[in-house]
Amino acid sequence: MKIGVIDYGMGNLFSVEQALKRLECEVVVSANPQELATTDALILPGVGAFPDAMKRLSETGLDRFVREQVDANKPLLGICLGMQLLFEESEEVAPTKGFGFFNGKVTRFTGETPTGEKYRVPHMGWNTLEFKSLPKWLEDQAFPESKYVYFVHSFYAANINREQLVASADYFDTEVPGVVQAENVCGMQFHPEKSGEFGVFLLEQWLKGVGVLAC
């Protein structure tokens, strides 16, 4: 079983690839749809601006490829910006359409609470996840005691479908969707490959859940 990491020029490919190899996955990192099509599941990483990412995916035809693979029921995991691309739209730089696999709009942290307290943007560092519901790949699992994961982002998904929310983090009274799931598509706003024991746990359970790793 193989996992494909989509290379569209804006992903944190090395750290993702190394984390997968440490879990003894057979990894294909490629920008070639024909090569990626031979894999059993896909990861869409991402670092940078939403409009630039969607432009690169469109120019390479990888946006069409991703849609076709999801329609064919292939599992897809979006990480950080890769998760944001899975939503309907982003306001970053200029309104830009995303894949629309999840309901909601990607918006910027305001930097100020309703009571006027200022806070730092980006949301950068360790934060804890609170689970709202468990997808099948997390059911009946013994969770590590610490549920801290590592975030680096200035934008987050707002006005989402609550039925698609798996876990969230609180950042100055803003609910930040951390894990979302809709059928065969999953998103993680944090970097599981940089999130220590709990990040590795979540990545490993997702890989087992989609059949890339043996249970």
GROMACS .gro file of C-alpha atoms in nm:
model
  215
    1MET     CA    1   0.000   0.000   0.000
    2LYS     CA    2   0.135   0.342  -0.100
    3ILE     CA    3   0.070   0.698   0.015
    4GLY     CA    4   0.105   0.981  -0.236
    5VAL     CA    5   0.224   1.328  -0.131
    6ILE     CA    6   0.114   1.592  -0.383
    7ASP     CA    7   0.400   1.822  -0.486
    8TYR     CA    8   0.266   2.147  -0.630
    9GLY     CA    9   0.558   2.360  -0.518
   10MET     CA   10   0.413   2.489  -0.191
   11GLY     CA   11   0.427   2.196   0.047
   12ASN     CA   12   0.642   2.114   0.348
   13LEU     CA   13   0.739   1.796   0.167
   14PHE     CA   14   1.052   1.686   0.347
   15SER     CA   15   0.911   1.676   0.701
   16VAL     CA   16   0.590   1.506   0.582
   17GLU     CA   17   0.784   1.250   0.381
   18GLN     CA   18   1.020   1.176   0.670
   19ALA     CA   19   0.731   1.131   0.915
   20LEU     CA   20   0.565   0.885   0.678
   21LYS     CA   21   0.888   0.692   0.630
   22ARG     CA   22   0.935   0.670   1.007
   23LEU     CA   23   0.594   0.504   1.015
   24GLU     CA   24   0.728   0.261   0.752
   25CYS     CA   25   0.500   0.382   0.474
   26GLU     CA   26   0.584   0.343   0.108
   27VAL     CA   27   0.581   0.707  -0.003
   28VAL     CA   28   0.547   0.861  -0.347
   29VAL     CA   29   0.620   1.236  -0.361
   30SER     CA   30   0.525   1.363  -0.704
   31ALA     CA   31   0.366   1.633  -0.919
   32ASN     CA   32   0.275   1.372  -1.180
   33PRO     CA   33  -0.095   1.272  -1.169
   34GLN     CA   34  -0.023   0.938  -1.338
   35GLU     CA   35   0.230   0.849  -1.071
   36LEU     CA   36   0.009   0.972  -0.787
   37ALA     CA   37  -0.283   0.774  -0.927
   38THR     CA   38  -0.098   0.450  -0.844
   39THR     CA   39  -0.118   0.526  -0.471
   40ASP     CA   40  -0.386   0.417  -0.225
   41ALA     CA   41  -0.432   0.752  -0.047
   42LEU     CA   42  -0.318   1.111  -0.092
   43ILE     CA   43  -0.179   1.389   0.126
   44LEU     CA   44  -0.209   1.753   0.024
   45PRO     CA   45   0.042   1.957   0.229
   46GLY     CA   46   0.075   2.332   0.202
   47VAL     CA   47   0.268   2.637   0.318
   48GLY     CA   48   0.201   2.986   0.185
   49ALA     CA   49  -0.092   3.185   0.046
   50PHE     CA   50  -0.424   3.028  -0.052
   51PRO     CA   51  -0.459   3.203  -0.394
   52ASP     CA   52  -0.105   3.106  -0.497
   53ALA     CA   53  -0.171   2.745  -0.400
   54MET     CA   54  -0.496   2.719  -0.596
   55LYS     CA   55  -0.330   2.884  -0.896
   56ARG     CA   56  -0.045   2.634  -0.898
   57LEU     CA   57  -0.283   2.341  -0.859
   58SER     CA   58  -0.492   2.472  -1.149
   59GLU     CA   59  -0.193   2.540  -1.375
   60THR     CA   60  -0.060   2.188  -1.328
   61GLY     CA   61  -0.398   2.015  -1.358
   62LEU     CA   62  -0.359   1.878  -1.008
   63ASP     CA   63  -0.682   2.044  -0.897
   64ARG     CA   64  -0.876   1.837  -1.148
   65PHE     CA   65  -0.679   1.528  -1.050
   66VAL     CA   66  -0.759   1.576  -0.680
   67ARG     CA   67  -1.130   1.613  -0.753
   68GLU     CA   68  -1.131   1.301  -0.968
   69GLN     CA   69  -0.950   1.098  -0.704
   70VAL     CA   70  -1.186   1.212  -0.427
   71ASP     CA   71  -1.486   1.136  -0.649
   72ALA     CA   72  -1.337   0.788  -0.699
   73ASN     CA   73  -1.337   0.751  -0.317
   74LYS     CA   74  -0.961   0.771  -0.266
   75PRO     CA   75  -0.876   0.899   0.086
   76LEU     CA   76  -0.730   1.251   0.101
   77LEU     CA   77  -0.565   1.430   0.394
   78GLY     CA   78  -0.500   1.805   0.379
   79ILE     CA   79  -0.237   1.949   0.617
   80CYS     CA   80  -0.218   2.317   0.725
   81LEU     CA   81  -0.276   2.524   0.408
   82GLY     CA   82  -0.365   2.193   0.244
   83MET     CA   83  -0.660   2.165   0.484
   84GLN     CA   84  -0.772   2.522   0.411
   85LEU     CA   85  -0.776   2.450   0.038
   86LEU     CA   86  -1.043   2.187   0.102
   87PHE     CA   87  -1.298   2.453   0.206
   88GLU     CA   88  -1.529   2.655  -0.015
   89GLU     CA   89  -1.346   2.986  -0.020
   90SER     CA   90  -1.071   3.198   0.133
   91GLU     CA   91  -1.051   3.573   0.186
   92GLU     CA   92  -0.668   3.569   0.190
   93VAL     CA   93  -0.533   3.841  -0.042
   94ALA     CA   94  -0.850   3.825  -0.255
   95PRO     CA   95  -1.161   3.602  -0.248
   96THR     CA   96  -1.054   3.267  -0.395
   97LYS     CA   97  -1.252   2.948  -0.442
   98GLY     CA   98  -1.122   2.628  -0.285
   99PHE     CA   99  -1.213   2.266  -0.349
  100GLY     CA  100  -1.538   2.288  -0.153
  101PHE     CA  101  -1.513   1.943   0.007
  102PHE     CA  102  -1.594   2.113   0.338
  103ASN     CA  103  -1.842   2.389   0.412
  104GLY     CA  104  -1.698   2.715   0.540
  105LYS     CA  105  -1.483   3.014   0.456
  106VAL     CA  106  -1.117   3.060   0.545
  107THR     CA  107  -1.079   3.393   0.724
  108ARG     CA  108  -0.802   3.581   0.904
  109PHE     CA  109  -0.766   3.603   1.280
  110THR     CA  110  -0.868   3.956   1.379
  111GLY     CA  111  -0.592   3.997   1.637
  112GLU     CA  112  -0.841   4.137   1.888
  113THR     CA  113  -1.102   3.972   2.110
  114PRO     CA  114  -1.459   4.109   2.136
  115THR     CA  115  -1.353   4.272   2.465
  116GLY     CA  116  -1.065   4.456   2.299
  117GLU     CA  117  -0.778   4.233   2.411
  118LYS     CA  118  -0.501   4.221   2.150
  119TYR     CA  119  -0.338   3.892   2.057
  120ARG     CA  120  -0.064   3.774   1.827
  121VAL     CA  121  -0.125   3.671   1.469
  122PRO     CA  122  -0.020   3.419   1.346
  123HIS     CA  123  -0.143   3.151   1.581
  124MET     CA  124   0.197   2.988   1.626
  125GLY     CA  125   0.299   2.726   1.876
  126TRP     CA  126   0.151   2.443   2.079
  127ASN     CA  127  -0.219   2.422   2.155
  128THR     CA  128  -0.446   2.145   2.278
  129LEU     CA  129  -0.721   1.977   2.081
  130GLU     CA  130  -1.071   1.921   2.215
  131PHE     CA  131  -1.254   1.640   2.040
  132LYS     CA  132  -1.616   1.694   1.942
  133SER     CA  133  -1.674   1.362   1.767
  134LEU     CA  134  -1.465   1.066   1.661
  135PRO     CA  135  -1.440   0.939   1.304
  136LYS     CA  136  -1.406   0.565   1.253
  137TRP     CA  137  -1.027   0.582   1.240
  138LEU     CA  138  -1.018   0.717   1.597
  139GLU     CA  139  -1.288   0.504   1.753
  140ASP     CA  140  -1.178   0.264   2.028
  141GLN     CA  141  -0.824   0.408   2.034
  142ALA     CA  142  -0.625   0.470   2.350
  143PHE     CA  143  -0.529   0.837   2.318
  144PRO     CA  144  -0.195   0.969   2.453
  145GLU     CA  145  -0.243   1.174   2.770
  146SER     CA  146  -0.121   1.496   2.606
  147LYS     CA  147  -0.327   1.628   2.318
  148TYR     CA  148  -0.100   1.917   2.223
  149VAL     CA  149  -0.026   1.982   1.857
  150TYR     CA  150   0.177   2.245   1.671
  151PHE     CA  151   0.004   2.525   1.478
  152VAL     CA  152   0.144   2.792   1.243
  153HIS     CA  153  -0.127   2.989   1.062
  154SER     CA  154  -0.287   3.333   1.027
  155PHE     CA  155  -0.612   3.209   0.870
  156TYR     CA  156  -0.865   2.954   0.991
  157ALA     CA  157  -1.188   2.796   0.872
  158ALA     CA  158  -1.500   2.976   0.999
  159ASN     CA  159  -1.874   2.907   0.972
  160ILE     CA  160  -1.813   2.541   0.913
  161ASN     CA  161  -2.055   2.249   0.915
  162ARG     CA  162  -2.048   2.129   1.277
  163GLU     CA  163  -2.111   1.773   1.163
  164GLN     CA  164  -1.775   1.783   0.985
  165LEU     CA  165  -1.582   1.901   1.293
  166VAL     CA  166  -1.376   1.634   1.469
  167ALA     CA  167  -1.159   1.849   1.698
  168SER     CA  168  -1.087   2.215   1.763
  169ALA     CA  169  -0.847   2.436   1.957
  170ASP     CA  170  -0.922   2.762   2.136
  171TYR     CA  171  -0.717   3.068   2.046
  172PHE     CA  172  -0.826   3.378   2.240
  173ASP     CA  173  -1.192   3.274   2.232
  174THR     CA  174  -1.179   3.183   1.864
  175GLU     CA  175  -1.269   2.823   1.790
  176VAL     CA  176  -1.007   2.695   1.548
  177PRO     CA  177  -1.108   2.378   1.361
  178GLY     CA  178  -0.812   2.145   1.406
  179VAL     CA  179  -0.943   1.824   1.248
  180VAL     CA  180  -1.231   1.795   1.002
  181GLN     CA  181  -1.372   1.492   0.826
  182ALA     CA  182  -1.626   1.443   0.548
  183GLU     CA  183  -1.654   1.094   0.400
  184ASN     CA  184  -1.311   1.012   0.248
  185VAL     CA  185  -1.161   1.360   0.300
  186CYS     CA  186  -0.982   1.469   0.619
  187GLY     CA  187  -0.809   1.791   0.713
  188MET     CA  188  -0.562   1.881   0.990
  189GLN     CA  189  -0.490   2.251   1.045
  190PHE     CA  190  -0.183   2.179   1.260
  191HIS     CA  191   0.131   1.997   1.145
  192PRO     CA  192   0.100   1.636   1.265
  193GLU     CA  193   0.454   1.563   1.146
  194LYS     CA  194   0.585   1.834   1.384
  195SER     CA  195   0.350   1.766   1.676
  196GLY     CA  196   0.537   1.508   1.875
  197GLU     CA  197   0.373   1.197   2.014
  198PHE     CA  198   0.015   1.308   1.962
  199GLY     CA  199   0.071   1.429   1.606
  200VAL     CA  200   0.234   1.098   1.514
  201PHE     CA  201  -0.054   0.915   1.681
  202LEU     CA  202  -0.315   1.102   1.473
  203LEU     CA  203  -0.123   1.058   1.149
  204GLU     CA  204  -0.068   0.688   1.218
  205GLN     CA  205  -0.434   0.626   1.304
  206TRP     CA  206  -0.549   0.801   0.986
  207LEU     CA  207  -0.307   0.592   0.778
  208LYS     CA  208  -0.435   0.276   0.944
  209GLY     CA  209  -0.795   0.387   0.899
  210VAL     CA  210  -0.751   0.431   0.523
  211GLY     CA  211  -0.561   0.106   0.490
  212VAL     CA  212  -0.212   0.235   0.414
  213LEU     CA  213  -0.072   0.091   0.738
  214ALA     CA  214  -0.162  -0.246   0.889
  215CYS     CA  215  -0.371  -0.219   1.206
   0.00000   0.00000   0.00000
